[in-house]
Amino acid sequence: MNNLDVHPRTISSLKKARITDLTSLLSRSAPDIERATHLSLSDVKAVQREAALAVTRRPLTNALDMYNNVCPQEMRRHTLSLGCKILDGTLQGGFQSQGITEIAGESASGKTQLCMQLCLTVQLPTSQGGLEGGAAYICTEDVFPNKRLVQMIQHFGRTTASKINFGDNIFIEHTSDMDSLWYCLKTRVPALLNRFNIKLIVIDSVAALFRYEYSLNQTFERSKKLSLFGAYLHNLSCKHNIPVVCINQVTENMNGYTTNGAIKKTLPALGLTWSNLVTTRIVLSRTPHTLTVGHSDNSGDCIEKYETPVRAMEIIFDSHLPNNVCHYVIDQEGVKGIS
Amino acid sequence: MQRELSSFPIQPSLMSKLTKAGFTTVEDLTDLKPLQLSQELSISNEEALDLLNLVRGEHPSKLKLKQTTSFTAFDMLQNEESQQCIVTFSEQLDNMLGGGLPVCKITEFCGAPGAGKTQISIQLSVDVQIPTCFGGLQGEAVYIDTEGSFVAARAADIAKATVEHCSNIAQAENNEEQLKSMEAFTWESVLAGIHYYRCNDYLQLLATVHLLPEFLTQHPKVKLIVVDSIAFHFRHDFDDFSLRTRILNGMAQSFIKLATQLNLAVMLTNQMTTRVNADGGSHLTPALGESWGHASTIRVILYWRDRQRYARLYKSPSKQDMTVPFQVTLGGIRDVKTSEDQSHNMQGASTSQHKPQSNYEQNTNEHNTKNAQYQTASSSEPYHTGGTERAYGSGQDRKRSRIDS
C-alpha cells in the first residue's frame, strides 16, 4: 500500500485505523473508512481510486483488437493443435490457451493418449499449431506410460519432419495424495514455468484424488478444496496464457438423463462444483464400431493389420464451439480423426 | 456528522479560536450563518464564509439533499414507457422480459454450465449497438469477464449475423435513413464497441467496478454493463462470509447507482449451486446465497430440458412468472419456431457434422421495422453447447437430484 500515489498523511491515518492492504481498502465503503480514519470523504475517494488503479494494471481492450490479436500480450488467445486436422477442425483450431479444458471419459477411451499427443504438439512451432514450449504432466492415477510416449515420439518426429528432441521438454510429476498435488502445483509447477518454457499443464486425473480422499459426508470440504484448486489453475492459465488440460473420470448417471436431454449412462465426475470451473468440457467414449489400421515397423512400412475400436469425441459445452461429435481411432502413431 | 474540525486544513490561528469558542465537530457549525460565526469568533465575515464553505462543502448529507429531486409515480411511468430495451433477438424471451433487457435495472441470468449465459451476454453486447433507426440503442457495452470464457471469434459470428440481418431489413424496406446508418454499422465497429475487462480475482473485479464511473464518463455511449460471471471469484477463497456479503452488497449498490444515474442496463450472470433440502433431497438454486437474491431487479434462470433450452422468469417487479424456450444458433440467440424445426434441431444436434449453415431467411415485407427484427427464421444449425449433471426443475415438478459422488 505504501506505493500508492497519495499524501503520506493519508496513508498513516489509514494505517492507524488498521487498514493496511488494498483488499481492506477496497472492500470497505467510503463512508465506513471515513468514520474509521477521520479523513475527508474526498481523500478517501482519492485513495480508493489510486488503489483501484494499482490493482487493475491490466490494460483495457476491445473485442475487435482481441479478434485481430493486437490486444495486450497476456490477453491474446492461442490455440493448441491436437496434431490432427479433423480433430482440430471440430475444435476450431484446437484447445484454447485461456481456461481449463476438461477431457472426461470412461477408462480406455483414450484420454491419456490424447494428452500425450498434446505434449508433443505443444512443442511444434506456431506455424504448425504448437506453442513452442514444453509440457508439465502431473500424474495422480497411474504410472506415466513412458514406453508409449517413446513410441509416439518416434512416429511424431517422422510425420512432422521436425528436429525437436521431443522427450526433453516433457516434465512428469507423480503425486499420490492431495497434499503432494497441492505442493506440486504451488511450488514445483511455478518453478518449472519460470525456468523452462512450459506452455501446457496436464493433470491426469483430477478425479482420482478428490474422489478417493473425501468420504461422502465431506462434500462441503471437498467442494471448497475443489474450488480453490480450480481457481488456482485458472490463475496459472491466465497469468502465463497457457492451456490447462484436466483429465476427469466418469461416474454412473443416477438420473438417467443429462441436462441437454440426451440419455447417457455416464457423466463426468466431481459434480456441479467442478463443472462450474471448467471452461471447455469434452467427453471421449468408445463406440461399438471398429476400423482396420496398419501396424508398421520403424521405417514406416506396413507389416500387419489389426482392428481397433472407433472412439468418439463430443464437445459438451464451450463458450464458442457448437455441440459437435467427431470420431477418431488410436493407432501406433497416436490419435487420429476419421471422417 | 461527528467529524472533528481539526481534520480540516484550517489555519492554526483560526483553529484555536474555534476550539476556544467550543466548536469541535462539523455538527457544531452546520446550522450557523456566516454572520453569527464571525461575531462568535470575532473574525471577518469573509473568513467565516470560507470556513463554512470548507466544512459544508464536504458534508455529504447536505450535498445529497441538494441533488435529490422527487418524482411522482406518473412521471416515473412516463419515464419508464419512453425508456428503451435491449432486444435479445428471441421474441419470446423479449416478451418475457417486457420488451427486452430493460435499462436502469439489474438483470441477472443464472444457469448451470453450458446453459447459455455467456451466449446471451455476448448477444446483448452486440444488440445494444443496433442503430436507433432500427429501434436499437446505438450504444456500446462494457464486458467484464471473470471466467475467461469470452471468445472474440464468437462475438464476431454474432455481430456478423446481426449486421447482416439489419442490412437485409434496410434493403427490404428500402429506407434511406437505415441504409445510410448501415455504412457505420459494421461487424468491426460492433466488436470495437465492446470494451473488455478481464478480472483474475475478486479484488480486481472490485477495483474495476470502482473505476467504472470514471470510465463511463469518458465513454458516454456505453449503455450496457455485462459481468460474466459475478459468482466465479466469490465462490472460493472466502472463509469470512460476512465480508463476502458486504462486498457483494457494495457492488450491487454501485451497479444500481450506475444503472439509474446513467440510464444504462446492467446484466450479471450467476452460477448454480446444489442446496440440500431438509428431507435429504437436493435441488439447484442460484449461487451466492439468500442475500444476493435481493441485488437484482430481474432474475432469469436458464436450464435444459428434453434437448431444449428454457429461460424461466424467476423474479420480476412487473411481469408474471413464465417459461419460454430458446435456442442458440451460429448467429446467436433465436426463438424456437415450430415443432418441425425442433425435430430438425434434434437431428442436427445428434449427428451434426460439418453441416452447411443456411443463411437466415428474410420475410420482412408484412411487418414494420421494429417487429421485423424477429423475422429471421432460425438457422438450421443449432448451436448446442451445454449439458451438465442435472436439469433445473421448476415448481411442482422440481427434480430431486442427488449429490453425485
XYZ file of C-alpha atoms in Angstrom:
744
model
C 0.000 0.000 0.000
C 2.985 2.252 0.546
C 3.441 2.626 -3.195
C 0.165 4.463 -3.704
C 0.446 7.932 -5.104
C -1.284 9.750 -2.249
C -0.284 12.028 0.607
C 1.764 10.194 3.284
C -0.545 11.685 5.908
C -3.460 9.804 4.346
C -1.512 6.549 4.371
C -0.522 6.947 8.002
C -4.059 7.655 9.139
C -5.241 4.610 7.177
C -2.634 2.525 8.936
C -3.718 3.869 12.306
C -7.196 2.576 11.527
C -5.666 -0.837 10.723
C -6.329 -0.591 7.006
C -3.040 -1.898 5.789
C -3.684 -3.656 2.497
C -5.510 -2.944 -0.725
C -8.117 -5.617 -0.070
C -9.424 -3.992 3.073
C -9.119 -0.571 1.495
C -11.267 -1.535 -1.489
C -13.711 -3.832 0.205
C -14.859 -1.252 2.738
C -17.190 1.505 1.704
C -16.015 5.107 1.602
C -18.210 6.354 4.484
C -17.036 3.409 6.579
C -13.385 4.315 6.051
C -14.194 7.966 6.628
C -15.571 7.126 10.044
C -12.637 4.907 10.952
C -9.861 7.239 9.831
C -11.323 10.752 10.235
C -10.170 11.543 6.720
C -12.340 13.648 4.467
C -14.624 11.875 2.021
C -12.757 13.260 -0.961
C -9.449 11.986 0.462
C -10.933 8.540 0.946
C -12.324 8.515 -2.571
C -8.965 9.590 -3.983
C -7.056 6.903 -2.138
C -9.591 4.260 -3.175
C -9.236 5.349 -6.768
C -5.459 5.062 -6.562
C -5.791 1.622 -5.013
C -8.189 0.507 -7.737
C -5.785 1.742 -10.410
C -2.939 -0.147 -8.757
C -4.942 -3.375 -8.744
C -6.177 -3.186 -12.337
C -2.882 -2.803 -14.086
C -4.296 -4.833 -16.927
C -4.969 -2.564 -19.827
C -8.447 -2.303 -21.217
C -9.042 -3.677 -24.665
C -11.949 -4.130 -27.010
C -13.298 -7.142 -28.828
C -12.024 -6.022 -32.244
C -8.434 -5.871 -31.031
C -8.889 -9.266 -29.448
C -10.265 -10.661 -32.677
C -7.324 -9.303 -34.652
C -4.889 -10.378 -31.931
C -3.464 -6.892 -31.465
C -4.548 -6.663 -27.818
C -2.054 -6.825 -24.919
C 0.073 -9.958 -24.951
C -1.483 -11.703 -21.968
C -4.978 -11.495 -23.443
C -4.123 -12.917 -26.853
C -5.719 -16.239 -27.406
C -3.682 -19.023 -28.887
C -4.914 -22.423 -29.876
C -3.023 -25.631 -29.338
C -3.380 -28.115 -32.166
C -4.241 -31.731 -31.380
C -1.947 -32.896 -34.150
C -4.743 -33.976 -36.482
C -6.613 -31.810 -38.971
C -10.006 -33.457 -38.431
C -9.895 -33.110 -34.633
C -8.632 -29.535 -34.934
C -11.485 -28.769 -37.304
C -14.037 -29.919 -34.748
C -12.421 -27.737 -32.098
C -11.913 -24.784 -34.482
C -8.142 -24.897 -34.245
C -7.573 -26.806 -31.028
C -7.524 -26.155 -27.298
C -7.760 -22.568 -26.045
C -4.866 -21.006 -24.185
C -7.202 -19.452 -21.614
C -9.137 -21.521 -19.155
C -9.460 -25.117 -18.094
C -10.204 -27.749 -20.724
C -11.595 -30.931 -19.277
C -11.294 -34.277 -21.030
C -13.653 -36.753 -19.430
C -14.298 -40.309 -20.429
C -14.659 -43.907 -19.339
C -11.482 -45.904 -18.876
C -9.740 -46.884 -22.117
C -11.419 -44.132 -24.103
C -8.089 -42.542 -24.987
C -7.798 -39.678 -22.523
C -4.154 -40.207 -21.668
C -3.253 -40.887 -25.302
C -4.773 -37.585 -26.365
C -2.917 -35.704 -23.630
C 0.405 -37.319 -24.526
C -0.139 -36.196 -28.087
C -0.766 -32.648 -26.816
C 2.588 -32.802 -25.006
C 4.193 -33.348 -28.401
C 2.197 -30.843 -30.465
C 2.803 -28.080 -27.922
C 6.490 -28.183 -28.866
C 5.875 -27.516 -32.539
C 6.399 -24.026 -33.976
C 3.292 -21.820 -34.057
C 3.064 -22.222 -37.828
C 2.287 -25.917 -37.242
C -0.248 -25.242 -34.488
C 2.061 -25.607 -31.495
C 3.051 -23.111 -28.833
C 6.836 -23.576 -28.997
C 7.230 -24.768 -25.433
C 7.380 -27.782 -23.173
C 4.723 -29.519 -21.133
C 4.272 -30.318 -17.445
C 2.430 -33.596 -16.923
C 1.110 -34.374 -13.433
C 0.089 -37.997 -12.876
C -2.107 -38.787 -9.912
C -3.600 -42.045 -11.068
C -1.179 -44.350 -12.811
C 2.453 -44.518 -13.719
C 3.165 -42.406 -16.772
C 3.326 -44.716 -19.833
C 6.883 -43.900 -20.833
C 7.224 -46.651 -23.420
C 4.155 -45.467 -25.254
C 5.471 -41.909 -25.252
C 8.745 -43.023 -26.817
C 6.801 -44.871 -29.494
C 4.689 -41.802 -30.226
C 7.753 -39.558 -30.328
C 9.365 -41.771 -32.974
C 6.361 -41.547 -35.258
C 5.643 -37.945 -34.477
C 9.190 -36.884 -35.307
C 8.893 -38.615 -38.658
C 5.474 -37.286 -39.670
C 6.174 -33.678 -38.729
C 9.744 -33.777 -40.086
C 10.872 -31.848 -37.069
C 14.318 -31.817 -35.459
C 12.994 -31.106 -31.945
C 14.042 -33.581 -29.282
C 10.511 -34.076 -28.017
C 11.373 -36.139 -24.959
C 13.479 -33.362 -23.417
C 10.631 -30.922 -22.956
C 8.094 -33.066 -21.143
C 8.308 -32.848 -17.362
C 6.496 -35.590 -15.493
C 5.462 -35.368 -11.849
C 3.871 -38.146 -9.848
C 1.680 -37.225 -6.900
C -0.266 -39.729 -4.891
C -2.188 -37.635 -2.371
C -3.833 -34.229 -2.100
C -1.035 -32.639 -0.120
C 1.631 -33.567 -2.599
C -0.557 -32.471 -5.515
C -1.108 -29.123 -3.836
C 2.612 -28.793 -3.117
C 3.425 -29.723 -6.691
C 1.037 -27.096 -8.084
C 2.027 -24.362 -5.654
C 5.812 -24.702 -5.768
C 7.081 -27.123 -8.380
C 4.915 -26.046 -11.310
C 5.611 -22.297 -10.872
C 9.311 -23.134 -10.659
C 9.074 -25.126 -13.880
C 7.145 -22.303 -15.539
C 9.876 -19.854 -14.591
C 12.869 -21.975 -15.501
C 11.679 -23.694 -18.625
C 9.455 -22.537 -21.372
C 6.396 -24.521 -20.292
C 3.316 -23.962 -22.436
C 0.981 -26.731 -21.319
C -0.107 -28.210 -17.999
C -1.823 -31.601 -17.956
C -3.332 -33.129 -14.825
C -4.111 -36.834 -15.182
C -6.501 -37.012 -13.397
C -8.304 -34.575 -11.113
C -10.952 -37.087 -10.154
C -8.689 -39.746 -8.666
C -7.559 -37.813 -5.608
C -10.728 -35.868 -4.983
C -12.852 -38.967 -5.182
C -10.516 -41.005 -3.041
C -9.606 -38.632 -0.237
C -13.022 -37.381 0.745
C -15.798 -39.502 2.094
C -19.442 -38.967 1.202
C -20.204 -36.780 4.197
C -17.300 -34.463 3.465
C -18.856 -32.945 0.365
C -18.544 -29.417 1.746
C -14.793 -29.721 2.383
C -14.367 -31.361 -0.975
C -16.141 -28.651 -2.923
C -14.220 -25.963 -1.061
C -10.888 -27.549 -1.930
C -12.051 -28.193 -5.455
C -12.982 -24.529 -5.985
C -9.619 -23.397 -4.667
C -7.889 -25.877 -6.923
C -9.875 -24.783 -9.982
C -9.370 -21.105 -9.277
C -5.639 -21.657 -8.898
C -5.478 -23.454 -12.253
C -7.449 -20.606 -13.849
C -4.933 -18.148 -12.470
C -1.990 -20.140 -13.812
C -3.637 -20.367 -17.204
C -4.435 -16.677 -17.343
C -1.115 -15.434 -15.957
C 1.015 -17.447 -18.336
C -1.539 -17.631 -21.155
C -1.233 -21.413 -21.440
C -3.840 -24.152 -21.759
C -4.536 -26.252 -18.669
C -5.924 -29.688 -19.512
C -7.549 -31.794 -16.802
C -8.478 -35.402 -17.257
C -11.596 -36.454 -15.424
C -13.202 -39.801 -14.763
C -16.856 -40.524 -15.309
C -19.466 -41.595 -12.846
C -22.639 -43.614 -13.240
C -25.574 -41.409 -14.189
C -28.178 -41.976 -11.499
C -30.936 -39.885 -13.052
C -30.698 -41.493 -16.454
C -30.746 -38.175 -18.289
C -28.389 -35.266 -18.767
C -29.358 -31.651 -18.790
C -29.424 -31.351 -22.530
C -31.845 -34.220 -22.677
C -29.611 -36.911 -24.073
C -29.827 -40.268 -22.345
C -26.336 -41.145 -21.185
C -25.105 -43.879 -18.895
C -22.206 -41.887 -17.530
C -21.417 -38.316 -16.512
C -18.114 -36.545 -15.771
C -17.268 -36.956 -12.096
C -16.907 -34.371 -9.297
C -20.320 -32.769 -9.643
C -21.543 -29.256 -10.246
C -18.806 -27.519 -8.250
C -16.226 -28.729 -10.696
C -18.434 -28.196 -13.771
C -18.756 -24.528 -12.828
C -14.973 -24.195 -13.004
C -14.471 -25.876 -16.358
C -14.283 -23.662 -19.449
C -14.494 -26.370 -22.089
C -15.795 -29.863 -21.469
C -15.010 -32.688 -23.867
C -16.195 -36.254 -23.378
C -14.485 -39.242 -25.003
C -16.211 -42.572 -25.425
C -15.859 -45.879 -27.262
C -18.291 -46.818 -29.996
C -19.198 -50.402 -30.956
C -17.626 -49.967 -34.407
C -14.108 -50.999 -35.351
C -11.700 -49.960 -38.055
C -8.755 -51.809 -39.530
C -5.477 -49.961 -39.243
C -1.972 -50.914 -40.277
C 0.883 -51.651 -37.946
C 4.192 -50.519 -39.333
C 7.812 -51.058 -38.392
C 10.351 -48.339 -37.755
C 10.871 -47.449 -41.393
C 7.161 -46.814 -41.914
C 6.334 -49.947 -43.917
C 3.132 -51.710 -43.068
C 3.815 -55.127 -41.596
C 0.446 -56.207 -40.271
C -3.149 -55.087 -39.996
C -5.406 -55.204 -36.962
C -8.779 -53.934 -35.798
C -9.159 -51.045 -33.390
C -12.303 -49.591 -31.866
C -13.640 -46.321 -33.226
C -13.960 -43.745 -30.448
C -15.990 -40.551 -30.274
C -15.082 -37.089 -29.035
C -18.041 -34.902 -28.071
C -17.971 -31.243 -27.107
C -20.378 -30.934 -24.197
C -20.042 -27.233 -23.535
C -17.835 -24.357 -24.504
C -18.395 -20.651 -24.944
C -17.630 -20.675 -28.657
C -17.997 -24.203 -30.037
C -21.197 -25.884 -31.146
C -22.029 -29.260 -29.647
C -20.299 -31.494 -32.180
C -19.213 -35.111 -32.313
C -16.088 -36.296 -34.043
C -14.839 -39.861 -34.400
C -11.247 -40.984 -34.050
C -9.048 -44.035 -33.721
C -5.851 -44.607 -31.795
C -3.081 -46.392 -33.598
C 0.615 -46.785 -33.103
C 1.307 -43.178 -34.158
C -1.230 -41.581 -31.879
C -4.725 -40.139 -32.043
C -6.246 -39.589 -35.486
C -9.624 -38.251 -36.512
C -11.652 -40.083 -39.125
C -14.354 -38.581 -41.276
C -21.744 14.371 11.394
C -19.166 13.817 14.101
C -16.092 14.680 12.121
C -13.585 16.727 14.044
C -12.741 20.175 12.762
C -9.058 19.553 13.379
C -9.046 17.139 10.435
C -9.759 20.007 8.017
C -6.969 22.131 6.557
C -7.757 25.166 8.754
C -5.200 27.812 9.768
C -3.849 27.184 13.291
C -4.876 30.647 14.477
C -8.419 30.117 13.284
C -8.431 26.621 14.707
C -7.511 27.810 18.166
C -10.271 30.415 18.002
C -12.741 27.673 17.069
C -11.612 25.465 19.930
C -11.779 28.306 22.398
C -15.332 29.060 21.352
C -16.221 25.389 21.813
C -16.604 24.297 18.199
C -15.071 20.837 17.814
C -17.116 18.912 15.245
C -18.756 19.692 11.926
C -22.149 19.328 13.539
C -21.472 22.368 15.717
C -21.118 24.539 12.633
C -23.803 23.195 10.307
C -26.673 25.361 11.479
C -24.696 28.584 11.834
C -24.901 31.542 9.477
C -21.625 33.250 8.444
C -22.553 36.426 10.301
C -23.175 34.566 13.566
C -19.902 32.738 13.261
C -17.933 35.917 12.543
C -19.395 37.535 15.667
C -18.781 34.460 17.760
C -15.123 34.148 16.777
C -14.530 37.838 16.136
C -13.228 37.222 12.643
C -14.166 38.865 9.362
C -17.313 37.892 7.522
C -15.347 36.523 4.524
C -13.224 34.298 6.715
C -16.324 32.876 8.352
C -17.942 32.254 4.977
C -14.832 30.455 3.667
C -14.702 28.339 6.773
C -18.331 27.315 6.490
C -17.983 26.548 2.790
C -14.980 24.392 3.503
C -16.752 22.458 6.193
C -20.109 22.183 4.482
C -18.709 21.508 1.052
C -17.547 18.159 2.274
C -20.679 17.442 4.159
C -22.225 14.542 2.244
C -25.763 14.705 3.547
C -26.102 18.351 2.503
C -24.803 17.588 -0.968
C -27.168 14.713 -1.469
C -30.154 16.712 -0.284
C -29.476 19.304 -2.942
C -29.253 16.707 -5.718
C -32.238 14.568 -4.905
C -35.398 15.598 -6.637
C -38.569 13.669 -6.203
C -40.795 12.300 -8.941
C -44.413 11.388 -8.883
C -45.407 7.889 -9.876
C -46.943 9.349 -13.037
C -43.623 10.920 -14.010
C -41.958 7.582 -13.406
C -44.499 5.785 -15.551
C -43.950 8.152 -18.440
C -40.233 7.902 -17.942
C -40.344 4.139 -17.948
C -42.513 3.970 -21.042
C -40.148 6.152 -23.001
C -37.196 4.031 -21.988
C -35.943 1.502 -24.437
C -34.956 -2.092 -24.020
C -32.147 -4.113 -25.492
C -33.665 -6.789 -27.695
C -32.399 -10.339 -27.342
C -33.316 -11.500 -30.893
C -35.675 -14.031 -29.405
C -39.183 -12.611 -29.460
C -40.424 -14.927 -26.728
C -37.535 -14.042 -24.453
C -38.200 -10.349 -25.096
C -41.881 -10.732 -24.278
C -40.986 -12.485 -21.082
C -38.692 -9.628 -20.041
C -41.183 -6.995 -21.176
C -39.599 -5.950 -24.458
C -36.030 -6.952 -23.826
C -33.342 -6.226 -21.287
C -34.524 -3.043 -19.531
C -32.233 -0.069 -18.923
C -31.905 1.384 -15.401
C -32.219 -2.097 -13.929
C -30.040 -5.013 -12.912
C -30.940 -8.249 -14.651
C -29.386 -11.495 -13.534
C -29.156 -14.651 -15.642
C -28.470 -17.815 -13.655
C -27.682 -21.216 -15.057
C -25.613 -24.353 -14.822
C -22.526 -24.556 -17.064
C -23.492 -24.699 -20.708
C -26.964 -23.248 -20.187
C -26.223 -20.268 -22.437
C -25.221 -17.487 -20.018
C -22.162 -16.395 -21.971
C -24.064 -16.638 -25.263
C -26.785 -14.280 -24.012
C -24.102 -11.942 -22.635
C -22.361 -11.702 -25.994
C -25.658 -11.396 -27.872
C -26.745 -8.441 -25.714
C -23.334 -6.744 -26.009
C -23.861 -6.828 -29.779
C -27.557 -5.905 -29.733
C -27.069 -2.790 -27.624
C -25.217 -1.302 -30.603
C -28.055 -1.586 -33.140
C -28.652 1.905 -34.626
C -31.609 3.929 -33.387
C -33.365 3.868 -36.761
C -33.736 0.100 -36.348
C -35.189 0.607 -32.890
C -31.915 -0.050 -31.108
C -29.994 1.947 -28.538
C -26.902 2.666 -30.635
C -24.768 2.331 -27.544
C -21.657 0.491 -26.518
C -21.022 -2.266 -23.996
C -18.578 -2.916 -21.165
C -17.848 -6.626 -20.802
C -16.277 -7.701 -17.500
C -15.077 -11.280 -17.846
C -14.170 -13.180 -14.698
C -14.097 -16.706 -16.114
C -12.113 -16.185 -19.288
C -14.967 -17.514 -21.379
C -15.302 -14.558 -23.763
C -14.065 -15.539 -27.220
C -13.807 -12.700 -29.718
C -14.387 -15.063 -32.650
C -17.758 -15.995 -31.194
C -18.648 -12.322 -30.747
C -17.653 -11.800 -34.395
C -20.035 -14.582 -35.504
C -22.936 -12.988 -33.654
C -22.015 -9.482 -34.796
C -21.858 -10.559 -38.439
C -25.284 -12.224 -38.229
C -26.760 -9.152 -36.544
C -25.305 -6.708 -39.052
C -26.393 -8.861 -41.962
C -29.872 -9.026 -40.505
C -30.134 -5.242 -40.183
C -28.782 -4.718 -43.663
C -31.403 -7.122 -45.043
C -34.136 -5.139 -43.308
C -32.794 -1.880 -44.678
C -32.725 -3.246 -48.206
C -36.146 -4.847 -47.977
C -37.682 -1.658 -46.613
C -35.567 0.486 -48.897
C -35.394 3.024 -46.096
C -32.788 5.675 -46.862
C -32.068 6.522 -43.254
C -31.466 2.893 -42.418
C -29.317 2.284 -45.476
C -27.227 5.272 -44.511
C -26.756 4.129 -40.943
C -25.623 0.736 -42.198
C -22.458 2.348 -43.512
C -21.243 2.934 -39.972
C -22.755 -0.234 -38.539
C -20.341 -2.999 -39.495
C -19.279 -6.059 -37.561
C -15.883 -4.461 -36.997
C -17.494 -1.398 -35.447
C -19.634 -3.656 -33.283
C -16.603 -5.524 -31.958
C -14.810 -2.224 -31.352
C -17.799 -1.148 -29.259
C -17.348 -3.977 -26.754
C -14.928 -2.796 -24.064
C -13.375 -5.812 -22.431
C -12.027 -6.188 -18.895
C -10.566 -9.447 -17.614
C -10.576 -9.892 -13.824
C -8.455 -12.607 -12.253
C -9.624 -12.324 -8.672
C -12.308 -10.602 -6.701
C -10.015 -7.715 -5.828
C -9.586 -6.879 -9.486
C -13.329 -7.125 -10.005
C -13.865 -4.794 -7.073
C -11.295 -2.340 -8.397
C -12.795 -2.461 -11.894
C -16.232 -1.645 -10.510
C -14.643 1.210 -8.528
C -13.232 2.686 -11.702
C -16.358 2.196 -13.817
C -17.939 5.608 -13.084
C -14.788 7.306 -14.328
C -14.645 5.116 -17.425
C -18.300 5.734 -18.168
C -17.901 9.497 -18.091
C -15.151 9.123 -20.685
C -17.324 6.776 -22.744
C -20.830 8.206 -22.505
C -22.100 5.902 -25.264
C -21.940 2.833 -23.024
C -25.473 1.559 -22.433
C -24.794 -1.915 -21.104
C -22.525 -3.380 -18.446
C -22.095 -7.157 -18.509
C -20.426 -9.136 -15.718
C -19.879 -12.773 -16.699
C -19.961 -14.174 -14.070
C -20.421 -12.343 -10.800
C -20.179 -15.575 -8.814
C -16.905 -17.042 -10.020
C -14.447 -15.290 -7.678
C -16.792 -15.249 -4.734
C -17.148 -18.981 -4.523
C -13.673 -19.770 -3.257
C -11.140 -18.066 -1.018
C -13.823 -16.751 1.319
C -13.765 -18.001 4.870
C -15.394 -14.846 6.096
C -18.911 -14.971 4.719
C -19.938 -11.662 6.250
C -17.118 -9.988 4.330
C -18.347 -11.634 1.161
C -21.878 -10.429 1.759
C -20.624 -6.907 2.441
C -18.518 -6.778 -0.703
C -21.318 -8.168 -2.840
C -23.828 -5.715 -1.404
C -21.418 -2.877 -2.024
C -21.011 -3.951 -5.614
C -24.749 -4.285 -6.121
C -25.118 -0.734 -4.783
C -22.540 0.597 -7.237
C -24.288 -1.151 -10.123
C -27.744 0.120 -9.262
C -26.318 3.630 -8.844
C -24.690 3.484 -12.267
C -27.811 1.997 -13.837
C -30.175 4.675 -12.568
C -27.880 7.686 -12.850
C -26.508 6.956 -16.292
C -29.576 5.247 -17.718
C -27.875 2.020 -18.636
C -28.634 -1.661 -18.331
C -26.632 -3.968 -16.061
C -26.555 -7.649 -16.825
C -24.996 -10.148 -14.432
C -24.629 -13.878 -14.813
C -24.604 -16.247 -11.876
C -23.770 -19.891 -11.371
C -25.987 -22.521 -9.814
C -25.325 -24.487 -6.672
C -26.852 -27.546 -5.039
C -28.963 -26.952 -1.990
C -29.759 -29.864 0.263
C -33.373 -29.919 1.409
C -34.498 -30.796 4.896
C -35.736 -34.166 3.699
C -32.299 -35.143 2.417
C -33.003 -34.461 -1.259
C -31.478 -31.553 -3.111
C -32.225 -29.071 -5.856
C -30.366 -26.450 -7.844
C -30.506 -22.837 -6.782
C -28.611 -19.681 -7.836
C -25.268 -19.293 -6.077
C -24.095 -16.571 -3.654
C -26.783 -17.120 -1.092
C -30.042 -15.650 0.007
C -28.990 -12.021 0.474
C -27.643 -11.752 -3.069
C -31.153 -12.598 -4.297
C -32.151 -9.032 -3.434
C -29.432 -7.488 -5.564
C -31.005 -7.912 -8.972
C -34.305 -6.433 -10.080
C -34.991 -9.197 -12.570
C -33.778 -12.737 -12.273
C -33.930 -15.304 -15.066
C -32.934 -18.944 -14.734
C -31.653 -20.816 -17.761
C -31.797 -24.576 -17.963
C -32.010 -27.541 -20.322
C -34.869 -29.968 -20.532
C -35.547 -32.599 -23.175
C -32.855 -31.335 -25.518
C -34.284 -27.857 -25.369
C -33.049 -24.689 -23.678
C -35.512 -22.828 -21.473
C -35.484 -19.495 -19.713
C -37.678 -19.008 -16.674
C -38.530 -15.628 -15.210
C -37.950 -16.105 -11.510
C -38.210 -12.598 -10.155
C -39.609 -9.513 -11.807
C -41.361 -6.417 -10.489
C -43.706 -6.135 -13.451
C -44.112 -9.473 -15.182
C -45.623 -12.766 -14.111
C -43.519 -15.895 -13.811
C -43.252 -17.681 -17.105
C -41.038 -20.073 -19.011
C -40.041 -19.772 -22.655
C -37.871 -21.978 -24.871
C -34.973 -20.516 -26.836
C -32.076 -21.798 -28.869
C -28.522 -20.755 -29.565
C -27.661 -20.815 -33.233
C -24.480 -19.895 -35.032
C -25.829 -16.347 -35.338
C -26.803 -16.047 -31.678
C -29.932 -16.347 -29.546
C -33.101 -17.172 -31.505
C -36.676 -18.272 -30.965
C -37.588 -21.900 -31.250
C -40.024 -21.770 -34.151
C -42.192 -24.758 -34.969
C -42.247 -28.348 -33.880
C -40.832 -29.200 -37.272
C -37.843 -27.005 -36.600
C -37.360 -28.628 -33.260
C -37.188 -32.144 -34.597
C -34.748 -30.871 -37.156
C -32.643 -29.404 -34.418
C -32.613 -32.621 -32.513
C -31.307 -34.426 -35.517
C -28.777 -31.705 -36.035
C -27.524 -31.955 -32.502
C -27.005 -35.657 -32.501
C -25.485 -36.074 -35.910
C -24.277 -32.604 -36.819
C -21.034 -32.898 -38.649
C -19.975 -30.107 -40.943
C -23.498 -29.407 -41.990
C -23.785 -26.399 -44.273
C -25.226 -23.434 -42.442
C -28.135 -21.886 -44.213
C -28.431 -18.145 -44.292
C -31.173 -16.567 -42.320
C -34.256 -16.336 -44.411
C -35.855 -12.995 -44.635
C -39.556 -12.379 -44.531
C -39.907 -8.760 -43.656
C -42.475 -7.386 -46.074
C -45.557 -7.709 -43.972
C -44.072 -6.308 -40.798
C -42.905 -2.929 -39.712
C -39.291 -2.321 -38.900
C -39.304 -2.993 -35.211
C -41.127 -6.263 -35.498
C -39.070 -7.195 -38.487
C -36.120 -7.736 -36.244
C -37.560 -11.057 -35.305
C -38.341 -12.287 -38.741
C -35.119 -14.099 -39.277
C -36.120 -17.699 -39.390
C -33.890 -19.722 -37.176
C -30.766 -21.071 -38.707
C -30.796 -24.756 -39.397
C -27.644 -25.323 -37.425
C -28.328 -25.387 -33.716
C -25.553 -24.115 -31.558
C -25.963 -26.618 -28.812
C -23.481 -26.274 -26.105
C -24.275 -27.447 -22.694
C -25.291 -30.336 -20.630
C -24.387 -30.851 -17.046
C -25.461 -33.275 -14.490
C -28.877 -32.000 -13.638
C -31.751 -30.152 -15.130
C -33.220 -27.280 -13.228
C -36.711 -28.350 -12.320
C -39.407 -25.800 -11.754
C -42.364 -25.516 -9.445
C -44.062 -28.739 -8.505
C -42.084 -30.972 -10.769
C -38.767 -29.888 -9.370
C -36.462 -32.807 -9.829
C -34.989 -34.126 -6.675
C -31.490 -34.695 -7.845
C -28.806 -36.434 -5.914
C -25.475 -35.149 -4.864
C -23.347 -37.202 -7.146
C -20.354 -38.869 -5.717
